[in-house]
Amino acid sequence: MTASTWLAFIERDIYSTLGWVSFAIILLSMMGVVVIIARGLRASSVVMHALDVNLDRWRTVTTPEIERRLRKKFMARALLGPFFVRSYGVRRKANISYGDAGKRNLLDVYHHHSYPPGAPILIHLHGGGFVSGKKNRQSLPLLYRFASRGWVCISANYRLRPTAQFPDHLIDLKKVIAWVRKNGHEYNANPSCILVAGNSAGGHLAAMATLTPNDPAFQPGFESVDTSVTAAISLYGYYGALNTREGLPSSPFACNVKEAPPFLIAHGDRDTIVSVEHARSFVQHVRTSSSHPVVYVELPGAEHNFDLFHSIRNEAVIGGIEVFSDWVLAQGNHHDRRAE
């Protein structure tokens, strides 16, 4: 953009009404890019502040490399944007059936080629307003990052409107948890450590699954399966109620949060699809009753879908999720990983 504008000046193509209008548009666009970059560079400090406030001694349980990445604020991979590069050593096993709803009940497994023993599990649900979305289009940088660290990562489709209605979506997520508990050993996964994550509508389902462990109303036909999870991660989630044909509670606000496990919630302060006030209210709702931490990251200048591609902001958020996950794991293993 800069080179073409400079060339236009040299060749005197700019000296016309249309030329000056074009120049003004280019200048405004460049200023907008500068603002976006400046806001993205603030994400790292915002994430670290949220961790400092909510997670006791988090620096003693994560790796020095992750902390350095957070402090660095900018990583070269942020320049990749939509040009996604898969992580070396990570394999993806696609389209595994976990239910009887055809392609809407398929999941992908991302795992390290070495199959490390006792691997923790991350389950991810896509967004799309419960009417769209696919398992292999969102949060790929997050999934590959965690799989490269030895996690077993699951990304799943679930039934969508209008052919499905709540609680069908949540039942599907519970089926994924049940599938992991039954089949995780094939990937050397540890079924006692499951983190569930989601974007937008997926964030709603992650919160609902976390707050309704082992509820038979959401586990028809597999009521005896343990569907509790260790922690939840919600990115620009929706926490309101949904239309339900069965009159069941369909909002995380309607669930019992007294025994809620740790949460990490990230939301953009410029989100025009799900208001940031919505996220703030849910964070406060959980914090007032649960004894476990709620890490809330409010990202300056961020819109909905801020994690769709590589970016300065997304790299900071992924780093925060890594720290949060390490902290959660350390609650059952209190040795200092810096000594490793």
Tab-separated table of C-alpha atoms in Angstrom:
chain	number	residue	atom	x	y	z
A	1	MET	CA	0.000	0.000	0.000
A	2	THR	CA	2.770	2.428	0.960
A	3	ALA	CA	4.838	1.580	-2.137
A	4	SER	CA	1.930	2.051	-4.546
A	5	THR	CA	1.037	5.399	-2.958
A	6	TRP	CA	4.646	6.598	-3.207
A	7	LEU	CA	4.762	5.508	-6.849
A	8	ALA	CA	1.596	7.487	-7.547
A	9	PHE	CA	3.300	10.607	-6.152
A	10	ILE	CA	6.399	10.055	-8.263
A	11	GLU	CA	4.371	9.621	-11.448
A	12	ARG	CA	2.112	12.563	-10.514
A	13	ASP	CA	-0.999	10.382	-10.731
A	14	ILE	CA	-2.159	11.709	-7.359
A	15	TYR	CA	-2.725	15.300	-8.593
A	16	SER	CA	-6.418	15.061	-9.356
A	17	THR	CA	-9.624	15.083	-7.354
A	18	LEU	CA	-9.933	11.313	-7.609
A	19	GLY	CA	-6.259	10.901	-6.772
A	20	TRP	CA	-6.517	12.979	-3.588
A	21	VAL	CA	-9.676	11.164	-2.517
A	22	SER	CA	-7.911	7.850	-3.020
A	23	PHE	CA	-4.920	9.115	-1.065
A	24	ALA	CA	-7.171	10.187	1.817
A	25	ILE	CA	-8.823	6.773	1.919
A	26	ILE	CA	-5.435	5.044	1.943
A	27	LEU	CA	-4.185	7.348	4.703
A	28	LEU	CA	-7.249	6.648	6.858
A	29	SER	CA	-6.832	2.913	6.264
A	30	MET	CA	-3.202	3.068	7.342
A	31	MET	CA	-4.151	4.991	10.465
A	32	GLY	CA	-6.786	2.349	11.218
A	33	VAL	CA	-4.200	-0.413	10.903
A	34	VAL	CA	-1.915	1.448	13.322
A	35	VAL	CA	-4.753	1.711	15.848
A	36	ILE	CA	-5.563	-1.993	15.490
A	37	ILE	CA	-1.915	-2.945	16.028
A	38	ALA	CA	-1.635	-0.647	19.053
A	39	ARG	CA	-4.706	-2.202	20.646
A	40	GLY	CA	-3.438	-5.691	19.867
A	41	LEU	CA	-0.119	-4.937	21.566
A	42	ARG	CA	-2.021	-4.095	24.760
A	43	ALA	CA	-3.498	-7.601	24.929
A	44	SER	CA	-0.399	-9.162	26.475
A	45	SER	CA	-0.355	-6.818	29.476
A	46	VAL	CA	-4.129	-7.200	29.906
A	47	VAL	CA	-3.811	-10.992	29.951
A	48	MET	CA	-0.918	-10.914	32.419
A	49	HIS	CA	-2.815	-8.537	34.720
A	50	ALA	CA	-5.826	-10.882	34.728
A	51	LEU	CA	-3.561	-13.795	35.620
A	52	ASP	CA	-1.814	-11.817	38.382
A	53	VAL	CA	-5.123	-10.807	39.954
A	54	ASN	CA	-6.819	-14.208	39.814
A	55	LEU	CA	-4.236	-17.011	39.825
A	56	ASP	CA	-2.022	-17.313	42.855
A	57	ARG	CA	1.647	-17.999	42.044
A	58	TRP	CA	0.950	-18.783	38.384
A	59	ARG	CA	4.570	-18.096	37.427
A	60	THR	CA	5.707	-21.088	39.503
A	61	VAL	CA	3.567	-23.591	37.599
A	62	THR	CA	3.923	-22.540	33.967
A	63	THR	CA	7.037	-22.766	31.840
A	64	PRO	CA	9.514	-19.906	31.471
A	65	GLU	CA	8.996	-20.092	27.702
A	66	ILE	CA	5.276	-19.296	28.001
A	67	GLU	CA	5.928	-16.407	30.360
A	68	ARG	CA	8.556	-15.017	27.976
A	69	ARG	CA	6.075	-15.201	25.097
A	70	LEU	CA	3.511	-13.264	27.105
A	71	ARG	CA	6.013	-10.585	28.049
A	72	LYS	CA	7.287	-10.311	24.499
A	73	LYS	CA	3.873	-8.981	23.329
A	74	PHE	CA	4.617	-9.682	19.675
A	75	MET	CA	5.372	-13.010	18.008
A	76	ALA	CA	6.346	-13.419	14.372
A	77	ARG	CA	3.610	-16.016	13.837
A	78	ALA	CA	1.069	-13.234	14.418
A	79	LEU	CA	1.908	-12.051	10.897
A	80	LEU	CA	0.589	-15.276	9.398
A	81	GLY	CA	-3.004	-14.069	9.693
A	82	PRO	CA	-5.285	-16.486	7.818
A	83	PHE	CA	-2.318	-18.430	6.435
A	84	PHE	CA	-2.452	-21.156	9.022
A	85	VAL	CA	0.640	-23.277	9.531
A	86	ARG	CA	0.221	-26.629	11.237
A	87	SER	CA	2.499	-27.477	14.121
A	88	TYR	CA	5.255	-29.995	13.582
A	89	GLY	CA	4.613	-33.302	15.303
A	90	VAL	CA	0.839	-32.927	15.581
A	91	ARG	CA	-1.467	-35.420	13.922
A	92	ARG	CA	-5.168	-34.984	13.244
A	93	LYS	CA	-7.532	-37.917	13.098
A	94	ALA	CA	-10.696	-36.612	11.470
A	95	ASN	CA	-14.391	-37.468	11.356
A	96	ILE	CA	-14.759	-39.903	14.214
A	97	SER	CA	-18.374	-40.650	15.074
A	98	TYR	CA	-19.489	-40.093	18.661
A	99	GLY	CA	-23.287	-40.212	18.144
A	100	ASP	CA	-26.056	-41.087	15.719
A	101	ALA	CA	-26.611	-37.651	14.124
A	102	GLY	CA	-24.421	-38.174	11.057
A	103	LYS	CA	-21.933	-35.417	10.216
A	104	ARG	CA	-23.186	-33.281	13.102
A	105	ASN	CA	-21.935	-35.964	15.500
A	106	LEU	CA	-18.367	-36.162	14.225
A	107	LEU	CA	-15.221	-35.103	16.046
A	108	ASP	CA	-11.547	-34.615	15.215
A	109	VAL	CA	-8.688	-35.628	17.495
A	110	TYR	CA	-5.430	-33.644	17.521
A	111	HIS	CA	-2.542	-35.328	19.303
A	112	HIS	CA	1.229	-35.362	19.413
A	113	HIS	CA	2.796	-38.098	17.311
A	114	SER	CA	4.694	-39.410	20.350
A	115	TYR	CA	1.517	-40.207	22.323
A	116	PRO	CA	2.859	-38.916	25.667
A	117	PRO	CA	1.331	-40.810	28.608
A	118	GLY	CA	-1.233	-39.177	30.877
A	119	ALA	CA	-2.055	-36.431	28.376
A	120	PRO	CA	-4.627	-33.897	29.604
A	121	ILE	CA	-7.641	-33.316	27.363
A	122	LEU	CA	-9.038	-30.155	25.779
A	123	ILE	CA	-12.502	-30.358	24.196
A	124	HIS	CA	-13.469	-27.487	21.902
A	125	LEU	CA	-16.901	-26.477	20.556
A	126	HIS	CA	-17.228	-24.062	17.634
A	127	GLY	CA	-19.459	-21.012	17.520
A	128	GLY	CA	-22.051	-19.979	14.953
A	129	GLY	CA	-25.161	-18.935	16.860
A	130	PHE	CA	-26.348	-22.575	17.056
A	131	VAL	CA	-27.208	-22.403	13.335
A	132	SER	CA	-23.807	-22.761	11.650
A	133	GLY	CA	-20.169	-23.629	12.201
A	134	LYS	CA	-17.834	-26.584	11.731
A	135	LYS	CA	-15.306	-28.351	13.898
A	136	ASN	CA	-12.284	-27.647	11.678
A	137	ARG	CA	-12.673	-23.887	11.138
A	138	GLN	CA	-12.231	-22.213	14.522
A	139	SER	CA	-9.482	-21.975	17.141
A	140	LEU	CA	-7.042	-24.014	15.059
A	141	PRO	CA	-4.016	-22.104	16.427
A	142	LEU	CA	-5.171	-22.996	19.950
A	143	LEU	CA	-5.771	-26.663	19.147
A	144	TYR	CA	-2.440	-27.139	17.401
A	145	ARG	CA	-0.575	-25.259	20.136
A	146	PHE	CA	-1.981	-27.485	22.865
A	147	ALA	CA	-1.521	-30.690	20.869
A	148	SER	CA	2.108	-29.739	20.237
A	149	ARG	CA	2.545	-29.514	24.015
A	150	GLY	CA	1.279	-33.058	24.477
A	151	TRP	CA	-2.421	-32.466	25.071
A	152	VAL	CA	-5.103	-34.531	23.372
A	153	CYS	CA	-7.448	-32.020	21.750
A	154	ILE	CA	-10.968	-32.737	20.547
A	155	SER	CA	-12.928	-30.460	18.212
A	156	ALA	CA	-16.507	-31.555	17.617
A	157	ASN	CA	-19.535	-30.774	15.516
A	158	TYR	CA	-22.913	-30.711	17.240
A	159	ARG	CA	-26.521	-30.573	16.096
A	160	LEU	CA	-27.769	-27.177	14.922
A	161	ARG	CA	-31.012	-25.298	14.544
A	162	PRO	CA	-33.607	-25.545	13.129
A	163	THR	CA	-33.513	-29.352	13.041
A	164	ALA	CA	-32.215	-29.405	16.623
A	165	GLN	CA	-33.196	-27.351	19.637
A	166	PHE	CA	-31.777	-26.977	23.102
A	167	PRO	CA	-30.867	-29.198	24.922
A	168	ASP	CA	-29.748	-31.208	21.851
A	169	HIS	CA	-26.560	-29.119	21.507
A	170	LEU	CA	-25.646	-29.657	25.166
A	171	ILE	CA	-26.471	-33.359	25.040
A	172	ASP	CA	-24.039	-33.664	22.141
A	173	LEU	CA	-21.265	-32.044	24.165
A	174	LYS	CA	-21.994	-34.439	27.020
A	175	LYS	CA	-21.727	-37.292	24.507
A	176	VAL	CA	-18.297	-35.993	23.472
A	177	ILE	CA	-17.202	-36.036	27.115
A	178	ALA	CA	-18.550	-39.581	27.426
A	179	TRP	CA	-16.674	-40.567	24.236
A	180	VAL	CA	-13.440	-39.178	25.662
A	181	ARG	CA	-13.887	-41.067	28.910
A	182	LYS	CA	-14.434	-44.302	26.997
A	183	ASN	CA	-11.881	-43.916	24.201
A	184	GLY	CA	-9.254	-41.503	25.494
A	185	HIS	CA	-6.917	-44.339	26.468
A	186	GLU	CA	-6.310	-44.968	22.753
A	187	TYR	CA	-4.394	-41.658	22.690
A	188	ASN	CA	-2.784	-42.078	26.147
A	189	ALA	CA	-5.168	-39.397	27.429
A	190	ASN	CA	-5.969	-38.864	31.086
A	191	PRO	CA	-9.789	-38.920	31.385
A	192	SER	CA	-9.625	-37.427	34.867
A	193	CYS	CA	-8.379	-34.105	33.474
A	194	ILE	CA	-10.767	-32.583	30.925
A	195	LEU	CA	-10.949	-28.898	30.069
A	196	VAL	CA	-13.859	-27.805	27.912
A	197	ALA	CA	-13.655	-24.702	25.719
A	198	GLY	CA	-15.769	-22.910	23.171
A	199	ASN	CA	-16.318	-19.783	21.116
A	200	SER	CA	-19.553	-17.755	21.165
A	201	ALA	CA	-22.306	-20.404	21.093
A	202	GLY	CA	-19.616	-22.947	21.925
A	203	GLY	CA	-18.730	-20.839	24.955
A	204	HIS	CA	-22.363	-21.089	26.083
A	205	LEU	CA	-22.222	-24.888	25.765
A	206	ALA	CA	-18.865	-25.094	27.552
A	207	ALA	CA	-20.285	-23.104	30.475
A	208	MET	CA	-23.493	-25.141	30.560
A	209	ALA	CA	-21.644	-28.474	30.514
A	210	THR	CA	-19.308	-27.289	33.257
A	211	LEU	CA	-22.180	-26.162	35.489
A	212	THR	CA	-24.421	-29.229	34.966
A	213	PRO	CA	-22.108	-32.169	35.750
A	214	ASN	CA	-23.811	-35.556	35.662
A	215	ASP	CA	-27.280	-34.028	35.306
A	216	PRO	CA	-29.449	-36.879	33.974
A	217	ALA	CA	-31.756	-34.427	32.186
A	218	PHE	CA	-28.872	-33.683	29.799
A	219	GLN	CA	-27.632	-37.282	29.518
A	220	PRO	CA	-30.525	-39.341	28.158
A	221	GLY	CA	-29.413	-42.920	27.714
A	222	PHE	CA	-26.017	-42.404	29.339
A	223	GLU	CA	-27.043	-41.109	32.760
A	224	SER	CA	-24.383	-43.107	34.604
A	225	VAL	CA	-21.430	-41.590	32.715
A	226	ASP	CA	-19.321	-39.041	34.570
A	227	THR	CA	-19.558	-35.802	32.551
A	228	SER	CA	-17.860	-33.515	35.060
A	229	VAL	CA	-14.946	-31.415	33.806
A	230	THR	CA	-11.895	-29.881	35.442
A	231	ALA	CA	-12.206	-26.314	34.125
A	232	ALA	CA	-13.859	-24.211	31.425
A	233	ILE	CA	-12.648	-21.701	28.834
A	234	SER	CA	-15.120	-19.406	27.103
A	235	LEU	CA	-14.126	-16.990	24.346
A	236	TYR	CA	-16.679	-14.249	23.558
A	237	GLY	CA	-19.387	-16.545	24.863
A	238	TYR	CA	-23.143	-16.040	24.934
A	239	TYR	CA	-24.610	-16.752	28.385
A	240	GLY	CA	-28.293	-15.974	27.901
A	241	ALA	CA	-31.265	-18.316	27.674
A	242	LEU	CA	-32.267	-20.322	24.607
A	243	ASN	CA	-35.653	-21.456	23.402
A	244	THR	CA	-36.163	-24.977	24.684
A	245	ARG	CA	-38.872	-27.462	23.919
A	246	GLU	CA	-38.539	-29.158	27.303
A	247	GLY	CA	-38.599	-26.239	29.707
A	248	LEU	CA	-35.105	-27.019	31.009
A	249	PRO	CA	-32.731	-24.305	32.231
A	250	SER	CA	-30.844	-23.125	29.155
A	251	SER	CA	-28.691	-20.313	30.539
A	252	PRO	CA	-25.562	-20.568	32.668
A	253	PHE	CA	-27.146	-17.899	34.849
A	254	ALA	CA	-29.830	-20.459	35.779
A	255	CYS	CA	-27.295	-23.079	36.881
A	256	ASN	CA	-25.801	-23.714	40.291
A	257	VAL	CA	-22.405	-22.025	40.300
A	258	LYS	CA	-21.527	-22.698	43.936
A	259	GLU	CA	-19.303	-25.638	43.011
A	260	ALA	CA	-18.135	-24.235	39.680
A	261	PRO	CA	-14.565	-25.221	38.774
A	262	PRO	CA	-12.077	-22.632	37.494
A	263	PHE	CA	-13.147	-20.521	34.510
A	264	LEU	CA	-11.219	-18.460	31.999
A	265	ILE	CA	-13.425	-15.993	30.149
A	266	ALA	CA	-12.163	-13.657	27.417
A	267	HIS	CA	-14.299	-11.035	25.700
A	268	GLY	CA	-13.667	-8.032	23.484
A	269	ASP	CA	-14.785	-4.612	24.676
A	270	ARG	CA	-15.910	-3.773	21.107
A	271	ASP	CA	-17.977	-6.937	20.570
A	272	THR	CA	-21.057	-5.960	18.552
A	273	ILE	CA	-22.633	-9.445	18.557
A	274	VAL	CA	-22.485	-10.334	22.261
A	275	SER	CA	-22.169	-7.282	24.485
A	276	VAL	CA	-19.218	-7.135	26.838
A	277	GLU	CA	-21.689	-6.258	29.596
A	278	HIS	CA	-23.116	-9.744	29.165
A	279	ALA	CA	-19.721	-11.302	29.902
A	280	ARG	CA	-19.091	-8.992	32.861
A	281	SER	CA	-22.411	-10.003	34.409
A	282	PHE	CA	-21.661	-13.693	34.056
A	283	VAL	CA	-18.184	-13.293	35.547
A	284	GLN	CA	-19.663	-11.496	38.547
A	285	HIS	CA	-22.380	-14.137	38.858
A	286	VAL	CA	-19.832	-16.959	39.145
A	287	ARG	CA	-17.434	-15.039	41.353
A	288	THR	CA	-20.088	-14.273	43.960
A	289	SER	CA	-20.699	-17.971	44.683
A	290	SER	CA	-17.773	-20.104	43.549
A	291	SER	CA	-14.627	-20.535	45.603
A	292	HIS	CA	-12.597	-21.232	42.460
A	293	PRO	CA	-10.998	-18.484	40.380
A	294	VAL	CA	-12.578	-16.833	37.367
A	295	VAL	CA	-9.908	-15.307	35.137
A	296	TYR	CA	-11.564	-12.554	33.138
A	297	VAL	CA	-9.690	-11.003	30.221
A	298	GLU	CA	-11.374	-7.986	28.634
A	299	LEU	CA	-9.526	-7.286	25.425
A	300	PRO	CA	-9.231	-3.653	24.267
A	301	GLY	CA	-10.509	-3.063	20.759
A	302	ALA	CA	-11.474	-6.705	20.195
A	303	GLU	CA	-14.570	-7.702	18.243
A	304	HIS	CA	-16.345	-11.050	18.038
A	305	ASN	CA	-14.272	-13.874	16.504
A	306	PHE	CA	-11.006	-12.274	17.603
A	307	ASP	CA	-9.338	-15.702	17.628
A	308	LEU	CA	-10.273	-16.801	14.125
A	309	PHE	CA	-6.766	-16.214	12.721
A	310	HIS	CA	-3.244	-15.666	13.911
A	311	SER	CA	-2.879	-12.172	15.356
A	312	ILE	CA	-1.001	-10.279	18.054
A	313	ARG	CA	-4.102	-10.420	20.239
A	314	ASN	CA	-4.793	-14.104	19.638
A	315	GLU	CA	-1.224	-15.075	20.490
A	316	ALA	CA	-1.591	-13.280	23.841
A	317	VAL	CA	-4.914	-14.996	24.558
A	318	ILE	CA	-3.502	-18.434	23.723
A	319	GLY	CA	-0.590	-17.720	26.059
A	320	GLY	CA	-3.056	-16.843	28.803
A	321	ILE	CA	-4.981	-20.062	28.201
A	322	GLU	CA	-1.720	-22.010	28.422
A	323	VAL	CA	-0.933	-20.432	31.780
A	324	PHE	CA	-4.469	-21.012	33.046
A	325	SER	CA	-4.340	-24.661	31.967
A	326	ASP	CA	-0.935	-25.194	33.578
A	327	TRP	CA	-2.273	-23.671	36.800
A	328	VAL	CA	-5.323	-25.946	36.748
A	329	LEU	CA	-3.149	-29.024	36.210
A	330	ALA	CA	-0.836	-27.957	39.030
A	331	GLN	CA	-3.657	-28.002	41.555
A	332	GLY	CA	-3.281	-31.764	41.550
A	333	ASN	CA	0.486	-31.666	41.111
A	334	HIS	CA	2.139	-28.935	43.119
A	335	HIS	CA	5.763	-29.407	42.156
A	336	ASP	CA	7.574	-26.503	40.505
A	337	ARG	CA	7.904	-27.141	36.752
A	338	ARG	CA	10.776	-24.662	36.515
A	339	ALA	CA	12.976	-27.303	38.035
A	340	GLU	CA	12.341	-29.638	35.089
